[in-house]
XYZ file of N, CA, C and O in Angstrom:
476
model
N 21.953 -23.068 -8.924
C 20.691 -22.424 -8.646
C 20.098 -21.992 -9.978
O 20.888 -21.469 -10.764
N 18.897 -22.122 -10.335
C 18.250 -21.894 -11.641
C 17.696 -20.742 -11.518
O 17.301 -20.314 -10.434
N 17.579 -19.926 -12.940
C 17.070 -18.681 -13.188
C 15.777 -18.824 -13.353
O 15.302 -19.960 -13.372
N 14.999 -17.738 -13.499
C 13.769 -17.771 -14.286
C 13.602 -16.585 -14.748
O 13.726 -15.656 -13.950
N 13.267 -16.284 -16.198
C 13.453 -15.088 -16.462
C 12.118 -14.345 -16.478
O 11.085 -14.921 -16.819
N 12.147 -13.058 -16.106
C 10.878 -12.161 -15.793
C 10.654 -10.832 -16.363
O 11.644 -10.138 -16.591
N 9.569 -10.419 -16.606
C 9.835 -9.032 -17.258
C 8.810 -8.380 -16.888
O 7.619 -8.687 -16.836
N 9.508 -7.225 -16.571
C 8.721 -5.804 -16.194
C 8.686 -4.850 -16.679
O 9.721 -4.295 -17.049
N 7.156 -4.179 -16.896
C 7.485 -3.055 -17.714
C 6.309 -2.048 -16.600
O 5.169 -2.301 -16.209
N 7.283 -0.789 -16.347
C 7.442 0.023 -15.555
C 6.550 1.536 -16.580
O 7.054 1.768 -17.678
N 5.370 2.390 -16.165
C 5.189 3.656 -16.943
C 5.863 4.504 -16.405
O 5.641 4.627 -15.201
N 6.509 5.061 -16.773
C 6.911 6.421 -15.918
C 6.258 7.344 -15.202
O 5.837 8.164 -16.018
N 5.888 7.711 -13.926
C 5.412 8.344 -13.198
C 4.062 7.878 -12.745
O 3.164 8.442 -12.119
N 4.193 6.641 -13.266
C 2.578 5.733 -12.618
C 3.146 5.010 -11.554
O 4.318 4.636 -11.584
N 2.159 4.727 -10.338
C 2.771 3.896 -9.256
C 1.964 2.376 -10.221
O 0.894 2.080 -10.754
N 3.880 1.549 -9.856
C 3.579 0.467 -10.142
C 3.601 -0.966 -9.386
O 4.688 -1.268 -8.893
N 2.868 -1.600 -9.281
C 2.968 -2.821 -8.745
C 2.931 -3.770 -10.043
O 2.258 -3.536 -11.047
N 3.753 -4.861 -9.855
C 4.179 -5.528 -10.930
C 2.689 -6.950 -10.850
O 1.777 -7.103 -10.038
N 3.067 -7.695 -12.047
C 2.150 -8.485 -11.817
C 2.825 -9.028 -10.810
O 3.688 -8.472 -10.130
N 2.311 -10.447 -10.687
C 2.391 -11.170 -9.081
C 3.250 -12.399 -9.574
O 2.791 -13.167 -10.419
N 4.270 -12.538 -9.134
C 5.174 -13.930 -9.532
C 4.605 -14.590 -8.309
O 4.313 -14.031 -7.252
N 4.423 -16.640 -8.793
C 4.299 -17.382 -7.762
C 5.182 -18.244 -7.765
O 5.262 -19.309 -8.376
N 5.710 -17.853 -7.205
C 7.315 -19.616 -7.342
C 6.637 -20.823 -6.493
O 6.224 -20.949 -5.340
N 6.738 -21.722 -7.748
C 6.051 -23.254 -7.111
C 7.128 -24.166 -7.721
O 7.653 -24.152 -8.835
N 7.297 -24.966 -6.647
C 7.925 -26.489 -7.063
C 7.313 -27.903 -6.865
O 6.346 -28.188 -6.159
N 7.936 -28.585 -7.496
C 7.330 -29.792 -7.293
C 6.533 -30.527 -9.094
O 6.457 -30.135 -10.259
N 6.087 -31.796 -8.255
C 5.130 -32.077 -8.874
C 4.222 -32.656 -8.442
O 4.693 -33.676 -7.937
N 2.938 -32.642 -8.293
C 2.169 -31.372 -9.142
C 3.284 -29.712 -8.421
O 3.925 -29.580 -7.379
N 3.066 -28.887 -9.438
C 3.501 -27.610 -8.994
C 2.363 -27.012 -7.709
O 1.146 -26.843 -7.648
N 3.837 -26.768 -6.530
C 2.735 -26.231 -5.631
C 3.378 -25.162 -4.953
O 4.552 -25.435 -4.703
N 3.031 -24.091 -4.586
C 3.562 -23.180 -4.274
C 4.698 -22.743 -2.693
O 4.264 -22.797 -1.543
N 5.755 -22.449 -2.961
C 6.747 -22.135 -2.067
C 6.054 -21.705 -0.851
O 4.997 -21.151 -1.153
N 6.269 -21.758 0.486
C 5.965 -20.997 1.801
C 7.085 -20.006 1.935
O 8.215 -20.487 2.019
N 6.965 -18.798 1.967
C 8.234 -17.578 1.912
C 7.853 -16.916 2.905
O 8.252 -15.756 3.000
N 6.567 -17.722 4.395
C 7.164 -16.904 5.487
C 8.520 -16.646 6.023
O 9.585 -16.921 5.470
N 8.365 -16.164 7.005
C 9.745 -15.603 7.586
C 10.846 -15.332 6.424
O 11.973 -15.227 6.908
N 10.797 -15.164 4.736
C 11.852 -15.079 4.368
C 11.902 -13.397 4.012
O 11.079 -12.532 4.313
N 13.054 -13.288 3.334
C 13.150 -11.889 2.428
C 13.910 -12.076 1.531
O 14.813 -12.861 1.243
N 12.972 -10.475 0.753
C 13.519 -10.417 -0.321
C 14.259 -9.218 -0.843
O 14.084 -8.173 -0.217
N 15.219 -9.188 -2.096
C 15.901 -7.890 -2.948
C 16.057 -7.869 -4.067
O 16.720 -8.732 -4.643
N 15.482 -6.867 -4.672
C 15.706 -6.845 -5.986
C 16.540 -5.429 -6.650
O 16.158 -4.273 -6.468
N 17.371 -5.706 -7.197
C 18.595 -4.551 -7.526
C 18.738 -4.594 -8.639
O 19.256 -5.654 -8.991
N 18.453 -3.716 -9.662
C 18.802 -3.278 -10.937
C 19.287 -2.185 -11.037
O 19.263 -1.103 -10.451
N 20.196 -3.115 -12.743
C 21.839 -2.420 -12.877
C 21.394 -2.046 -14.434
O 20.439 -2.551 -15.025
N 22.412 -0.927 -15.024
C 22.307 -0.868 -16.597
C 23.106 -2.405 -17.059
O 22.557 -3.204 -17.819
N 24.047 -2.564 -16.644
C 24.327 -4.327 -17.054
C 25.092 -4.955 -15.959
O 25.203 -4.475 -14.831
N 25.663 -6.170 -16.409
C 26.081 -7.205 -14.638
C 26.963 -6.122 -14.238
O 26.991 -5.700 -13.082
N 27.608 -5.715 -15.079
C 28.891 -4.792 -14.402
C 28.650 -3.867 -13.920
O 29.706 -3.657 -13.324
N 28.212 -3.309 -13.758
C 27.673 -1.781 -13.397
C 27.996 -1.294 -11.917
O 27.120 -1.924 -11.324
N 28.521 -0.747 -11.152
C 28.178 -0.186 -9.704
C 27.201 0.395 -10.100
O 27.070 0.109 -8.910
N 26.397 0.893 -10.496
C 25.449 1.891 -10.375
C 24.009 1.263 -10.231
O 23.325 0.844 -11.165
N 23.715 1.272 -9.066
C 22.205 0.394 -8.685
C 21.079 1.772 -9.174
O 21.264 2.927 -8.789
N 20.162 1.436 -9.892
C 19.354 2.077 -10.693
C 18.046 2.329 -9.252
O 17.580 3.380 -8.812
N 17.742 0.687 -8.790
C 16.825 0.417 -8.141
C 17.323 -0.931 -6.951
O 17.963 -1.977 -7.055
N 16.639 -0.221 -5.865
C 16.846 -1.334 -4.207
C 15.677 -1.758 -4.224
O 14.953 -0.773 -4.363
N 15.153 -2.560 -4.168
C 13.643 -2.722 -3.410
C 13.662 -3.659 -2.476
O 13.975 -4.718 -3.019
N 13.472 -3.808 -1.266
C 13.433 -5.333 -0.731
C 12.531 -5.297 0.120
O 11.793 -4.312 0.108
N 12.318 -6.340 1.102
C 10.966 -6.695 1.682
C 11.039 -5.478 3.118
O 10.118 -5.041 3.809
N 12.491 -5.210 3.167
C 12.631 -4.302 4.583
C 12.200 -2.942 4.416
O 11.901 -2.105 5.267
N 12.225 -2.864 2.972
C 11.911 -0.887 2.709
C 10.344 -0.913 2.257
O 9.766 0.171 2.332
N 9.487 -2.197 1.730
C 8.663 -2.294 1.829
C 8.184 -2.474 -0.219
O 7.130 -2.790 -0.770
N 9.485 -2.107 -0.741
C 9.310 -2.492 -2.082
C 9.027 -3.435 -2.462
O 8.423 -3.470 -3.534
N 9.319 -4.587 -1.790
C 8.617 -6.198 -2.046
C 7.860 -6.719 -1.035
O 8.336 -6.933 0.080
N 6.681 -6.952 -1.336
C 6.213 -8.015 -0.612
C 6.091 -9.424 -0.830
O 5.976 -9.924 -1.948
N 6.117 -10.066 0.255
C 6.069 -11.640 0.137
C 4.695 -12.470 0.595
O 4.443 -12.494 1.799
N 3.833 -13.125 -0.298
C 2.129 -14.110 0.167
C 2.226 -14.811 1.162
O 1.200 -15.228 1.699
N 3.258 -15.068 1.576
C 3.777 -16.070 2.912
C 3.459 -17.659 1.833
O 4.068 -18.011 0.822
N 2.475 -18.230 2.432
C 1.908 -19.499 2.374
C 1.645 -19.666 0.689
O 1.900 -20.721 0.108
N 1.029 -18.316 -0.085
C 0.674 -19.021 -1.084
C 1.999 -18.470 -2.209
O 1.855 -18.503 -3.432
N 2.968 -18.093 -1.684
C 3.981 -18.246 -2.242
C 4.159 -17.048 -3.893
O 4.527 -17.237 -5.052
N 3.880 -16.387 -3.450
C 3.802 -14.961 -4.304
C 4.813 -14.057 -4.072
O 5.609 -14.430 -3.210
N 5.042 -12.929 -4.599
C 6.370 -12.043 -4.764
C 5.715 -10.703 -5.710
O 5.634 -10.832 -6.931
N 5.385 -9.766 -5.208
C 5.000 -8.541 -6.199
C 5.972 -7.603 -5.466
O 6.087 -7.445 -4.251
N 6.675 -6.991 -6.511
C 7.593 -5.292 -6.247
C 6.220 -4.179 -6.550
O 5.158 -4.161 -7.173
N 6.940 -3.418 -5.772
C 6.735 -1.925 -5.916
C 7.299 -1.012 -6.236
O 8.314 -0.645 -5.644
N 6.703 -0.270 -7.455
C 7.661 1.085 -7.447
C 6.513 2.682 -7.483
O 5.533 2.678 -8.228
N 6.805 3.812 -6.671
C 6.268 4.658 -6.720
C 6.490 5.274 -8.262
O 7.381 5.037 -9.077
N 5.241 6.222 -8.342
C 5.188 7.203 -9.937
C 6.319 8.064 -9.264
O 7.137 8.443 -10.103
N 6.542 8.402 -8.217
C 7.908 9.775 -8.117
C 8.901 8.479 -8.581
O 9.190 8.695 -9.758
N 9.459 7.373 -8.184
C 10.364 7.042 -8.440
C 10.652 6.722 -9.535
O 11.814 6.787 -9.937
N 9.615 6.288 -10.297
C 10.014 6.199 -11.515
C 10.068 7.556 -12.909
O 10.252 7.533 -14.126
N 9.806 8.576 -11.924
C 9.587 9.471 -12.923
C 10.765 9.931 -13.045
O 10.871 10.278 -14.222
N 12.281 10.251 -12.167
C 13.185 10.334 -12.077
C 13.826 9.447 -12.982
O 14.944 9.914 -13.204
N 13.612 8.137 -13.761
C 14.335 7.517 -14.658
C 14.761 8.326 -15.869
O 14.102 9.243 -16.356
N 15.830 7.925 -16.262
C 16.290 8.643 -17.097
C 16.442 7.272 -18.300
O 15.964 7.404 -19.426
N 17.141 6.030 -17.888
C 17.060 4.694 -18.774
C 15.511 4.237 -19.061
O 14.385 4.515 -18.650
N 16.076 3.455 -19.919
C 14.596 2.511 -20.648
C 14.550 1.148 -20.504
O 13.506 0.514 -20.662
N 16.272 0.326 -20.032
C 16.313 -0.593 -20.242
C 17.211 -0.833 -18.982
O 18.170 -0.080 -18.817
N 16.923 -1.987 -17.943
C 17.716 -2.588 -17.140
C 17.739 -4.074 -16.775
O 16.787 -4.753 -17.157
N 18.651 -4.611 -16.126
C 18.506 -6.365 -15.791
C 18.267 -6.073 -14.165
O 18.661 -5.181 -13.413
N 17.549 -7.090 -14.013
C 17.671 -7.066 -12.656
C 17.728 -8.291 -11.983
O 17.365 -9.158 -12.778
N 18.136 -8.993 -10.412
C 18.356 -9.910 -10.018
C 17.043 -9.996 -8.928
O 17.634 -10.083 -7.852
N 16.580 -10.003 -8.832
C 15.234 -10.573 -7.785
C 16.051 -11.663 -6.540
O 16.119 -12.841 -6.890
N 16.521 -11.390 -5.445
C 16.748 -12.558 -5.114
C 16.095 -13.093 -3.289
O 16.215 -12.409 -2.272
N 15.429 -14.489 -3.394
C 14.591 -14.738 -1.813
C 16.148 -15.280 -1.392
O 17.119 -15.733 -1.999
N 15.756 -14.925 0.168
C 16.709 -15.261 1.487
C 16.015 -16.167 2.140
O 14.809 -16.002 1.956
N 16.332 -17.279 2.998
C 16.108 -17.572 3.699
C 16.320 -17.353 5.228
O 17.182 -16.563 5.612
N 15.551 -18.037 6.089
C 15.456 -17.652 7.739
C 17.028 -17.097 7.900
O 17.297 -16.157 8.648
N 18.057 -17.820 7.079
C 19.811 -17.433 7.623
C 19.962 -16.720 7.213
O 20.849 -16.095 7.794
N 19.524 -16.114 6.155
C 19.971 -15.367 5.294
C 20.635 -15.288 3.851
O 21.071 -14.284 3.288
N 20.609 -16.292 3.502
C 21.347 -17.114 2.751
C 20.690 -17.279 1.320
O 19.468 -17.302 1.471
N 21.094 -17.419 -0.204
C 19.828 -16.679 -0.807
C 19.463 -18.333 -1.694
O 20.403 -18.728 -2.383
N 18.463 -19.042 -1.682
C 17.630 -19.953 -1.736
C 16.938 -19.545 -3.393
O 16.253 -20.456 -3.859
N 17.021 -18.756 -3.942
C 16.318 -18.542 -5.499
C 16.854 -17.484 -6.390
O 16.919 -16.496 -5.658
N 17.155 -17.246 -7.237
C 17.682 -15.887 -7.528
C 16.410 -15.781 -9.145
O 16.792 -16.410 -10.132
N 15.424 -15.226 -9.232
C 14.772 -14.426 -10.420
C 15.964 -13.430 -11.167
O 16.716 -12.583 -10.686
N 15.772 -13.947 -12.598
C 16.931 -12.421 -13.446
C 15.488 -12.088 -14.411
O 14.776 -12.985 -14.862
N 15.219 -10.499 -14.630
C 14.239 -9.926 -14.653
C 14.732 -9.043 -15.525
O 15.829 -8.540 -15.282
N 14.017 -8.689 -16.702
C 14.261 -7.336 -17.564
C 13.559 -6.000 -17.389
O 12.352 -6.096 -17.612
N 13.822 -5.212 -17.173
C 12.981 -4.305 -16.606
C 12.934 -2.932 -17.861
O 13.896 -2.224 -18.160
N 11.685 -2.853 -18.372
C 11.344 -1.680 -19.231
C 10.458 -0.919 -19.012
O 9.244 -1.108 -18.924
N 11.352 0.402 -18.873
C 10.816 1.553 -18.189
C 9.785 2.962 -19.972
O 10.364 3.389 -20.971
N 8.632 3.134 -19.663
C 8.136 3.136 -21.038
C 8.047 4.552 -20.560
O 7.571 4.715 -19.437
N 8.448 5.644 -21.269
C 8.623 7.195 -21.175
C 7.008 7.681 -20.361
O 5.895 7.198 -20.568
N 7.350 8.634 -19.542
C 6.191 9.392 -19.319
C 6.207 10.506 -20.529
O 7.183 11.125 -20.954
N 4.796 10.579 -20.970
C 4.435 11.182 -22.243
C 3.221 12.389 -21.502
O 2.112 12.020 -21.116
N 3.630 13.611 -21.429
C 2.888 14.519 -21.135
C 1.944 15.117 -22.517
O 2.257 16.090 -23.203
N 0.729 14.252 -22.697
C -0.102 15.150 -23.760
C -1.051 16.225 -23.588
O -1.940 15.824 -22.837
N -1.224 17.254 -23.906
C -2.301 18.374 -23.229
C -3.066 17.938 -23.901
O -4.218 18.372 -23.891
């Protein structure tokens, strides 16, 4: 299964929606149908880690999926990210299919940029 690598950069205490990934295959490139699928994305300080930083998936409402035109944007609230304490994480993005079964896996860098309180 092939990677694609992605990067996010997160403000602290701003609600963020990421840009918009479109996974297309083919040739000509044409974009995936990801009805009925889902998605999760879990970031760790590194592969090893138990410590999940971040859950997001299509069931809690952190990811959504374009259906037809084959898009993928996360969400993260300004409370949630204001609670970060790291700057730097990996993360695995990964679509399921109808079985459940996981059909793509995105590895994603995720940089979280300080909330800066200036008066």
């Amino acid at each position: 299964m092939s990677s694609k690598k992605i990067k996010f950069e997160v403000e602290q205490g701003v609600d963020f929606d990421s840009q918009t990934i479109t996974w297309k295959v083919g040739s000509p490139l044409a974009p995936v149908d990801l009805s009925g699928m889902k998605a999760r994305a879990v970031a760790r300080l590194t592969t090893d880690s138990d410590d999940v930083l971040f859950n997001l998936t299509t069931e809690n409402g952190g990811i959504t999926l374009g259906g037809t035109s084959g898009t993928i944007k996360l969400a993260l609230t300004g409370a949630q990210s204001l609670s970060y304490k790291w700057r730097v994480a990996i993360c695995f993005l990964d679509i399921f299919d109808q079985t459940g079964r996981i059909i793509k896996r995105f590895d994603a860098d995720v940089y979280v940029k300080p909330f800066l309180n200036v008066p």
